[in-house]
Tab-separated table of C-alpha atoms in Angstrom:
chain	number	residue	atom	x	y	z
A	1	MET	CA	124.327	50.043	123.985
A	2	SER	CA	125.106	52.450	126.564
A	3	SER	CA	123.236	55.749	126.969
A	4	GLU	CA	126.606	57.610	126.585
A	5	SER	CA	127.103	56.119	123.182
A	6	LEU	CA	123.604	56.938	122.012
A	7	ILE	CA	124.087	60.521	123.242
A	8	LYS	CA	127.318	60.906	121.412
A	9	MET	CA	125.934	59.426	118.147
A	10	ALA	CA	122.895	61.603	118.272
A	11	ASN	CA	124.710	64.714	118.872
A	12	GLN	CA	127.094	63.806	115.925
A	13	ILE	CA	124.165	63.454	113.745
A	14	ALA	CA	122.752	66.816	114.858
A	15	GLN	CA	126.027	68.365	114.233
A	16	TYR	CA	126.096	67.172	110.656
A	17	PHE	CA	122.546	68.671	110.058
A	18	ALA	CA	123.265	71.847	111.967
A	19	SER	CA	124.799	73.422	108.821
A	20	GLU	CA	121.296	73.296	107.266
A	21	PRO	CA	119.841	76.876	107.297
A	22	ASP	CA	116.300	75.614	107.329
A	23	HIS	CA	115.673	74.494	110.814
A	24	THR	CA	112.840	72.319	110.010
A	25	LEU	CA	114.850	70.479	107.214
A	26	ALA	CA	117.512	70.096	109.871
A	27	VAL	CA	115.247	68.453	112.516
A	28	ASN	CA	113.668	66.336	109.845
A	29	GLY	CA	117.076	65.231	108.748
A	30	VAL	CA	118.052	64.243	112.314
A	31	ARG	CA	114.662	62.340	112.710
A	32	GLN	CA	114.906	60.483	109.416
A	33	HIS	CA	118.408	59.459	110.138
A	34	MET	CA	117.447	58.001	113.468
A	35	LYS	CA	114.407	56.313	111.981
A	36	SER	CA	116.378	54.847	109.033
A	37	PHE	CA	119.594	53.761	110.847
A	38	TRP	CA	118.860	53.232	114.551
A	39	THR	CA	116.753	50.332	115.898
A	40	PRO	CA	113.614	51.128	117.775
A	41	GLY	CA	115.273	49.984	120.938
A	42	MET	CA	117.981	52.554	120.501
A	43	ARG	CA	115.407	55.330	119.849
A	44	ARG	CA	113.344	54.215	122.940
A	45	GLU	CA	116.436	54.230	125.136
A	46	LEU	CA	117.564	57.709	124.078
A	47	MET	CA	114.020	59.033	124.577
A	48	ALA	CA	113.693	57.359	127.961
A	49	TRP	CA	117.096	58.827	128.974
A	50	GLN	CA	116.137	62.174	127.837
A	51	THR	CA	112.856	62.055	129.928
A	52	THR	CA	114.888	61.277	133.045
A	53	HIS	CA	117.498	63.867	132.188
A	54	PRO	CA	115.674	66.789	130.650
A	55	ASP	CA	118.548	69.366	131.327
A	56	ALA	CA	121.219	67.109	129.743
A	57	VAL	CA	123.615	67.469	127.013
A	58	LEU	CA	121.508	66.590	123.894
A	59	HIS	CA	121.901	68.877	120.929
A	60	PRO	CA	118.794	71.141	120.364
A	61	LEU	CA	118.183	69.379	116.866
A	62	VAL	CA	117.974	66.032	118.709
A	63	LEU	CA	115.692	67.344	121.292
A	64	ALA	CA	113.330	68.705	118.602
A	65	ALA	CA	113.529	65.618	116.761
A	66	LEU	CA	112.653	63.554	119.766
A	67	THR	CA	109.585	65.660	120.525
A	68	GLU	CA	108.075	64.480	117.316
A	69	SER	CA	106.221	61.192	117.777
A	70	GLN	CA	107.483	59.958	114.391
A	71	VAL	CA	110.948	59.273	115.739
A	72	SER	CA	109.714	56.544	118.179
A	73	ALA	CA	107.817	54.577	115.511
């Protein structure tokens, strides 16, 4: 899957959870969705892309979810 597709999907997930007033719950929602519905390869690819493009277009909730080690497992 292309990095552009992963970014778009991740940002869409984050947009869904952005209405959650509790930031921690929103981040956990993004993280859990990615763990439940994305393959490990998809998560690794997005994390690798973010590492090489730190100033890129990922939603802040996605960035917060990626910083937690649980999303890569």
